[in-house]
């Protein structure tokens, strides 16, 4: 766990993940609002920086699309689907609505 947190603790890692431009793809990135829990394998003085960097990486991911949204889920930590399922449901619903609206606006898009 400590290695995984340290691996993702810097904004420079965004380059390693690829800075793909997602165009106007509907995208919603959900980020935990509560800080990472402490771990005996991670120094507590590092946790605030890890949390800050993680939020910045999530924001940068959302910015890869002109229609990207970054939503911080205040009542959740890492397990958003279990701790705040409504946030996940709302995000999926909102993306589906955008896609449906796009297909209605552009009759050349296939309807599914």
CSV table of N, CA and C in Angstrom, one decimal:
chain,number,residue,atom,x,y,z
A,1,UNK,N,0.8,-1.2,0.0
A,1,UNK,CA,0.0,0.0,0.0
A,1,UNK,C,0.9,1.2,0.0
A,2,UNK,N,1.9,1.3,0.8
A,2,UNK,CA,2.8,2.4,0.9
A,2,UNK,C,3.4,2.7,-0.5
A,3,UNK,N,3.8,1.7,-1.2
A,3,UNK,CA,4.4,1.9,-2.5
A,3,UNK,C,3.4,2.5,-3.5
A,4,UNK,N,2.2,2.0,-3.4
A,4,UNK,CA,1.2,2.5,-4.3
A,4,UNK,C,0.8,3.9,-4.1
A,5,UNK,N,0.8,4.3,-2.8
A,5,UNK,CA,0.5,5.7,-2.5
A,5,UNK,C,1.7,6.6,-2.9
A,6,UNK,N,2.9,6.2,-2.7
A,6,UNK,CA,4.0,7.0,-3.1
A,6,UNK,C,4.1,7.0,-4.6
A,7,UNK,N,3.8,6.0,-5.3
A,7,UNK,CA,3.8,6.0,-6.7
A,7,UNK,C,2.9,7.0,-7.3
A,8,UNK,N,1.8,7.3,-6.7
A,8,UNK,CA,0.8,8.2,-7.2
A,8,UNK,C,0.8,9.6,-6.5
A,9,UNK,N,1.9,9.8,-5.7
A,9,UNK,CA,1.9,11.0,-4.9
A,9,UNK,C,2.4,12.3,-5.6
A,10,UNK,N,2.8,12.2,-6.8
A,10,UNK,CA,3.2,13.4,-7.5
A,10,UNK,C,2.5,13.7,-8.8
A,11,UNK,N,2.3,15.0,-9.1
A,11,UNK,CA,1.7,15.3,-10.3
A,11,UNK,C,2.5,14.9,-11.6
A,12,UNK,N,3.8,14.7,-11.4
A,12,UNK,CA,4.6,14.2,-12.5
A,12,UNK,C,4.1,12.8,-13.0
A,13,UNK,N,3.4,12.0,-12.2
A,13,UNK,CA,3.0,10.7,-12.6
A,13,UNK,C,1.8,10.8,-13.6
A,14,UNK,N,1.2,12.0,-13.7
A,14,UNK,CA,0.2,12.2,-14.7
A,14,UNK,C,0.7,11.9,-16.1
A,15,UNK,N,2.0,12.3,-16.3
A,15,UNK,CA,2.6,12.1,-17.6
A,15,UNK,C,2.8,10.6,-17.9
A,16,UNK,N,3.1,9.9,-16.9
A,16,UNK,CA,3.3,8.4,-17.0
A,16,UNK,C,2.0,7.7,-17.4
A,17,UNK,N,0.9,8.2,-16.9
A,17,UNK,CA,-0.4,7.7,-17.2
A,17,UNK,C,-0.9,8.0,-18.6
A,18,UNK,N,-0.2,9.0,-19.2
A,18,UNK,CA,-0.6,9.5,-20.5
A,18,UNK,C,-1.5,10.7,-20.4
A,19,UNK,N,-1.3,11.7,-21.2
A,19,UNK,CA,-2.1,12.9,-21.1
A,19,UNK,C,-3.1,12.9,-22.3
A,20,UNK,N,-3.7,11.8,-22.5
A,20,UNK,CA,-4.6,11.7,-23.7
A,20,UNK,C,-5.7,12.8,-23.6
A,21,UNK,N,-5.9,13.4,-24.8
A,21,UNK,CA,-7.0,14.3,-24.9
A,21,UNK,C,-8.3,13.5,-25.2
A,22,UNK,N,-9.3,13.7,-24.4
A,22,UNK,CA,-10.5,13.0,-24.6
A,22,UNK,C,-11.6,13.7,-25.4
A,23,UNK,N,-11.2,14.8,-26.0
A,23,UNK,CA,-12.1,15.6,-26.8
A,23,UNK,C,-13.3,16.1,-26.0
A,24,UNK,N,-14.5,15.8,-26.5
A,24,UNK,CA,-15.7,16.3,-25.8
A,24,UNK,C,-16.5,15.1,-25.2
A,25,UNK,N,-15.8,14.0,-24.9
A,25,UNK,CA,-16.3,12.8,-24.3
A,25,UNK,C,-17.0,13.2,-23.0
A,26,UNK,N,-18.2,12.8,-22.7
A,26,UNK,CA,-18.8,13.0,-21.4
A,26,UNK,C,-18.0,12.2,-20.4
A,27,UNK,N,-17.6,12.9,-19.3
A,27,UNK,CA,-16.8,12.3,-18.3
A,27,UNK,C,-17.1,12.9,-16.9
A,28,UNK,N,-17.2,12.0,-16.0
A,28,UNK,CA,-17.4,12.5,-14.6
A,28,UNK,C,-16.4,11.7,-13.7
A,29,UNK,N,-15.5,12.4,-13.0
A,29,UNK,CA,-14.5,11.8,-12.2
A,29,UNK,C,-15.0,12.0,-10.7
A,30,UNK,N,-15.2,10.9,-10.0
A,30,UNK,CA,-15.5,11.0,-8.6
A,30,UNK,C,-14.3,10.8,-7.7
A,31,UNK,N,-14.1,11.7,-6.7
A,31,UNK,CA,-13.0,11.7,-5.8
A,31,UNK,C,-13.5,11.7,-4.4
A,32,UNK,N,-12.9,10.9,-3.6
A,32,UNK,CA,-13.2,10.8,-2.2
A,32,UNK,C,-13.0,12.1,-1.5
A,33,UNK,N,-13.9,12.5,-0.7
A,33,UNK,CA,-13.8,13.8,0.0
A,33,UNK,C,-13.1,13.7,1.3
A,34,UNK,N,-13.1,12.5,1.9
A,34,UNK,CA,-12.3,12.3,3.2
A,34,UNK,C,-10.9,11.9,2.8
A,35,UNK,N,-10.0,12.3,3.7
A,35,UNK,CA,-8.6,12.0,3.5
A,35,UNK,C,-8.3,10.5,3.6
A,36,UNK,N,-7.2,10.1,2.9
A,36,UNK,CA,-6.8,8.8,3.1
A,36,UNK,C,-6.6,8.4,4.6
A,37,UNK,N,-7.0,7.2,4.9
A,37,UNK,CA,-6.8,6.8,6.3
A,37,UNK,C,-5.3,6.6,6.6
A,38,UNK,N,-4.9,6.7,7.8
A,38,UNK,CA,-3.5,6.5,8.1
A,38,UNK,C,-3.2,5.0,8.0
A,39,UNK,N,-1.9,4.7,7.8
A,39,UNK,CA,-1.5,3.3,7.6
A,39,UNK,C,-0.2,3.2,8.4
A,40,UNK,N,0.1,2.1,9.1
A,40,UNK,CA,1.4,2.0,9.8
A,40,UNK,C,2.6,2.0,8.8
A,41,UNK,N,2.3,1.8,7.5
A,41,UNK,CA,3.4,1.7,6.5
A,41,UNK,C,3.6,3.1,5.8
A,42,UNK,N,2.7,4.1,6.2
A,42,UNK,CA,2.9,5.4,5.5
A,42,UNK,C,3.0,6.4,6.7
A,43,UNK,N,4.0,7.2,6.6
A,43,UNK,CA,4.2,8.3,7.6
A,43,UNK,C,3.0,9.3,7.6
A,44,UNK,N,2.5,9.6,8.7
A,44,UNK,CA,1.4,10.5,8.8
A,44,UNK,C,1.7,11.9,8.3
A,45,UNK,N,2.9,12.3,8.3
A,45,UNK,CA,3.2,13.6,7.8
A,45,UNK,C,3.2,13.7,6.3
A,46,UNK,N,3.2,12.5,5.6
A,46,UNK,CA,3.1,12.5,4.2
A,46,UNK,C,1.6,12.4,3.7
A,47,UNK,N,0.7,12.0,4.5
A,47,UNK,CA,-0.7,11.8,4.1
A,47,UNK,C,-1.3,13.1,3.5
A,48,UNK,N,-1.2,14.2,4.1
A,48,UNK,CA,-1.8,15.4,3.5
A,48,UNK,C,-1.3,15.7,2.1
A,49,UNK,N,0.0,15.5,1.8
A,49,UNK,CA,0.5,15.8,0.5
A,49,UNK,C,0.0,14.7,-0.5
A,50,UNK,N,-0.1,13.5,-0.1
A,50,UNK,CA,-0.7,12.4,-0.9
A,50,UNK,C,-2.1,12.7,-1.3
A,51,UNK,N,-2.9,13.1,-0.3
A,51,UNK,CA,-4.3,13.5,-0.5
A,51,UNK,C,-4.4,14.7,-1.5
A,52,UNK,N,-3.6,15.7,-1.3
A,52,UNK,CA,-3.7,16.9,-2.2
A,52,UNK,C,-3.3,16.5,-3.6
A,53,UNK,N,-2.2,15.7,-3.7
A,53,UNK,CA,-1.8,15.3,-5.1
A,53,UNK,C,-2.8,14.4,-5.8
A,54,UNK,N,-3.4,13.6,-5.0
A,54,UNK,CA,-4.4,12.7,-5.6
A,54,UNK,C,-5.6,13.5,-6.1
A,55,UNK,N,-6.1,14.5,-5.4
A,55,UNK,CA,-7.2,15.3,-5.8
A,55,UNK,C,-6.8,16.1,-7.1
A,56,UNK,N,-5.5,16.5,-7.1
A,56,UNK,CA,-5.0,17.3,-8.3
A,56,UNK,C,-5.0,16.3,-9.6
A,57,UNK,N,-4.6,15.1,-9.4
A,57,UNK,CA,-4.5,14.1,-10.5
A,57,UNK,C,-6.0,13.8,-11.0
A,58,UNK,N,-6.9,13.7,-10.1
A,58,UNK,CA,-8.3,13.5,-10.4
A,58,UNK,C,-8.9,14.6,-11.2
A,59,UNK,N,-8.6,15.9,-10.7
A,59,UNK,CA,-9.0,17.1,-11.4
A,59,UNK,C,-8.4,17.1,-12.9
A,60,UNK,N,-7.1,16.8,-13.0
A,60,UNK,CA,-6.5,16.8,-14.3
A,60,UNK,C,-7.1,15.7,-15.2
A,61,UNK,N,-7.5,14.6,-14.7
A,61,UNK,CA,-8.1,13.6,-15.5
A,61,UNK,C,-9.4,14.1,-16.0
A,62,UNK,N,-10.2,14.8,-15.2
A,62,UNK,CA,-11.5,15.3,-15.7
A,62,UNK,C,-11.3,16.4,-16.7
A,63,UNK,N,-10.2,17.2,-16.6
A,63,UNK,CA,-9.9,18.2,-17.6
A,63,UNK,C,-9.5,17.7,-18.9
A,64,UNK,N,-9.2,16.4,-19.1
A,64,UNK,CA,-8.9,15.9,-20.4
A,64,UNK,C,-10.0,15.9,-21.4
A,65,UNK,N,-11.2,16.1,-20.9
A,65,UNK,CA,-12.4,16.3,-21.8
A,65,UNK,C,-12.9,17.7,-21.6
A,66,UNK,N,-13.4,18.2,-22.7
A,66,UNK,CA,-14.0,19.6,-22.6
A,66,UNK,C,-15.3,19.5,-21.8
A,67,UNK,N,-15.9,18.3,-21.7
A,67,UNK,CA,-17.1,18.1,-20.9
A,67,UNK,C,-16.9,17.3,-19.6
A,68,UNK,N,-15.6,17.3,-19.2
A,68,UNK,CA,-15.3,16.6,-18.0
A,68,UNK,C,-15.7,17.3,-16.8
A,69,UNK,N,-16.1,16.6,-15.8
A,69,UNK,CA,-16.5,17.2,-14.5
A,69,UNK,C,-15.8,16.4,-13.4
A,70,UNK,N,-15.3,17.2,-12.4
A,70,UNK,CA,-14.7,16.6,-11.2
A,70,UNK,C,-15.6,16.8,-10.0
A,71,UNK,N,-16.1,15.7,-9.4
A,71,UNK,CA,-17.0,15.8,-8.3
A,71,UNK,C,-16.3,15.2,-7.1
A,72,UNK,N,-16.2,16.0,-6.0
A,72,UNK,CA,-15.6,15.5,-4.8
A,72,UNK,C,-16.8,15.0,-3.9
A,73,UNK,N,-16.7,13.7,-3.5
A,73,UNK,CA,-17.8,13.1,-2.7
A,73,UNK,C,-17.4,13.2,-1.3
A,74,UNK,N,-18.0,14.2,-0.7
A,74,UNK,CA,-17.6,14.6,0.7
A,74,UNK,C,-17.7,13.5,1.7
A,75,UNK,N,-18.8,12.7,1.6
A,75,UNK,CA,-19.1,11.7,2.6
A,75,UNK,C,-18.4,10.4,2.4
A,76,UNK,N,-17.4,10.3,1.5
A,76,UNK,CA,-16.8,9.0,1.2
A,76,UNK,C,-15.3,9.1,1.3
A,77,UNK,N,-14.7,7.9,1.5
A,77,UNK,CA,-13.2,7.8,1.3
A,77,UNK,C,-13.0,6.9,0.1
A,78,UNK,N,-12.1,6.0,0.1
A,78,UNK,CA,-11.7,5.3,-1.1
A,78,UNK,C,-12.9,4.4,-1.7
A,79,UNK,N,-13.8,4.0,-0.9
A,79,UNK,CA,-14.8,3.1,-1.4
A,79,UNK,C,-16.1,3.8,-1.7
A,80,UNK,N,-16.1,4.7,-2.7
A,80,UNK,CA,-17.3,5.5,-3.0
A,80,UNK,C,-18.5,4.7,-3.4
A,81,UNK,N,-18.4,3.6,-4.2
A,81,UNK,CA,-19.6,2.8,-4.5
A,81,UNK,C,-20.3,2.3,-3.3
A,82,UNK,N,-19.6,2.0,-2.2
A,82,UNK,CA,-20.2,1.4,-1.0
A,82,UNK,C,-20.6,2.5,-0.1
A,83,UNK,N,-19.8,3.5,0.0
A,83,UNK,CA,-20.1,4.6,1.0
A,83,UNK,C,-21.0,5.7,0.5
A,84,UNK,N,-21.1,5.9,-0.8
A,84,UNK,CA,-21.9,6.9,-1.3
A,84,UNK,C,-22.5,6.5,-2.7
A,85,UNK,N,-23.2,5.4,-2.7
A,85,UNK,CA,-23.7,4.8,-4.0
A,85,UNK,C,-24.5,5.8,-4.8
A,86,UNK,N,-25.2,6.7,-4.1
A,86,UNK,CA,-26.0,7.7,-4.8
A,86,UNK,C,-25.1,8.6,-5.7
A,87,UNK,N,-23.9,8.9,-5.3
A,87,UNK,CA,-23.0,9.7,-6.1
A,87,UNK,C,-22.6,9.0,-7.4
A,88,UNK,N,-22.4,7.7,-7.3
A,88,UNK,CA,-22.1,6.9,-8.5
A,88,UNK,C,-23.3,6.8,-9.4
A,89,UNK,N,-24.5,6.5,-8.9
A,89,UNK,CA,-25.7,6.5,-9.7
A,89,UNK,C,-26.0,7.8,-10.4
A,90,UNK,N,-25.8,8.9,-9.7
A,90,UNK,CA,-26.0,10.2,-10.3
A,90,UNK,C,-25.0,10.5,-11.4
A,91,UNK,N,-23.8,10.1,-11.2
A,91,UNK,CA,-22.8,10.3,-12.2
A,91,UNK,C,-23.1,9.5,-13.5
A,92,UNK,N,-23.4,8.2,-13.3
A,92,UNK,CA,-23.8,7.4,-14.5
A,92,UNK,C,-25.0,8.0,-15.2
A,93,UNK,N,-26.0,8.3,-14.4
A,93,UNK,CA,-27.2,8.9,-15.0
A,93,UNK,C,-26.9,10.2,-15.8
A,94,UNK,N,-26.1,11.0,-15.2
A,94,UNK,CA,-25.8,12.3,-15.9
A,94,UNK,C,-25.0,12.1,-17.2
A,95,UNK,N,-24.1,11.1,-17.2
A,95,UNK,CA,-23.4,10.8,-18.5
A,95,UNK,C,-24.3,10.2,-19.5
A,96,UNK,N,-25.2,9.3,-19.1
A,96,UNK,CA,-26.2,8.7,-20.0
A,96,UNK,C,-27.1,9.8,-20.6
A,97,UNK,N,-27.5,10.7,-19.8
A,97,UNK,CA,-28.4,11.9,-20.2
A,97,UNK,C,-27.6,12.7,-21.3
A,98,UNK,N,-26.4,13.0,-21.0
A,98,UNK,CA,-25.6,13.7,-22.0
A,98,UNK,C,-25.5,13.0,-23.3
A,99,UNK,N,-25.2,11.7,-23.3
A,99,UNK,CA,-25.1,10.9,-24.5
A,99,UNK,C,-26.4,10.9,-25.2
A,100,UNK,N,-27.5,10.7,-24.5
A,100,UNK,CA,-28.8,10.7,-25.2
A,100,UNK,C,-29.1,12.0,-25.8
A,101,UNK,N,-28.8,13.1,-25.1
A,101,UNK,CA,-29.0,14.4,-25.6
A,101,UNK,C,-28.2,14.7,-26.9
A,102,UNK,N,-27.0,14.2,-26.9
A,102,UNK,CA,-26.1,14.3,-28.1
A,102,UNK,C,-26.7,13.5,-29.3
A,103,UNK,N,-27.2,12.3,-29.0
A,103,UNK,CA,-27.7,11.6,-30.2
A,103,UNK,C,-29.0,12.2,-30.7
A,104,UNK,N,-29.8,12.9,-29.9
A,104,UNK,CA,-31.0,13.5,-30.4
A,104,UNK,C,-30.6,14.8,-31.2
A,105,UNK,N,-29.5,15.5,-30.8
A,105,UNK,CA,-29.1,16.7,-31.4
A,105,UNK,C,-28.4,16.4,-32.8
A,106,UNK,N,-27.8,15.2,-32.9
A,106,UNK,CA,-27.1,14.8,-34.1
A,106,UNK,C,-27.7,13.5,-34.6
A,107,UNK,N,-28.6,13.6,-35.6
A,107,UNK,CA,-29.3,12.4,-36.1
A,107,UNK,C,-28.3,11.4,-36.8
A,108,UNK,N,-27.1,11.8,-37.1
A,108,UNK,CA,-26.2,10.9,-37.7
A,108,UNK,C,-25.6,9.9,-36.7
A,109,UNK,N,-25.7,10.2,-35.4
A,109,UNK,CA,-25.2,9.3,-34.3
A,109,UNK,C,-26.2,8.1,-34.2
A,110,UNK,N,-25.6,6.9,-34.1
A,110,UNK,CA,-26.5,5.8,-33.9
A,110,UNK,C,-27.2,5.8,-32.5
A,111,UNK,N,-28.4,5.4,-32.4
A,111,UNK,CA,-29.2,5.4,-31.2
A,111,UNK,C,-29.1,3.9,-30.7
A,112,UNK,N,-28.8,3.8,-29.4
A,112,UNK,CA,-28.7,2.5,-28.8
A,112,UNK,C,-29.8,2.2,-27.8
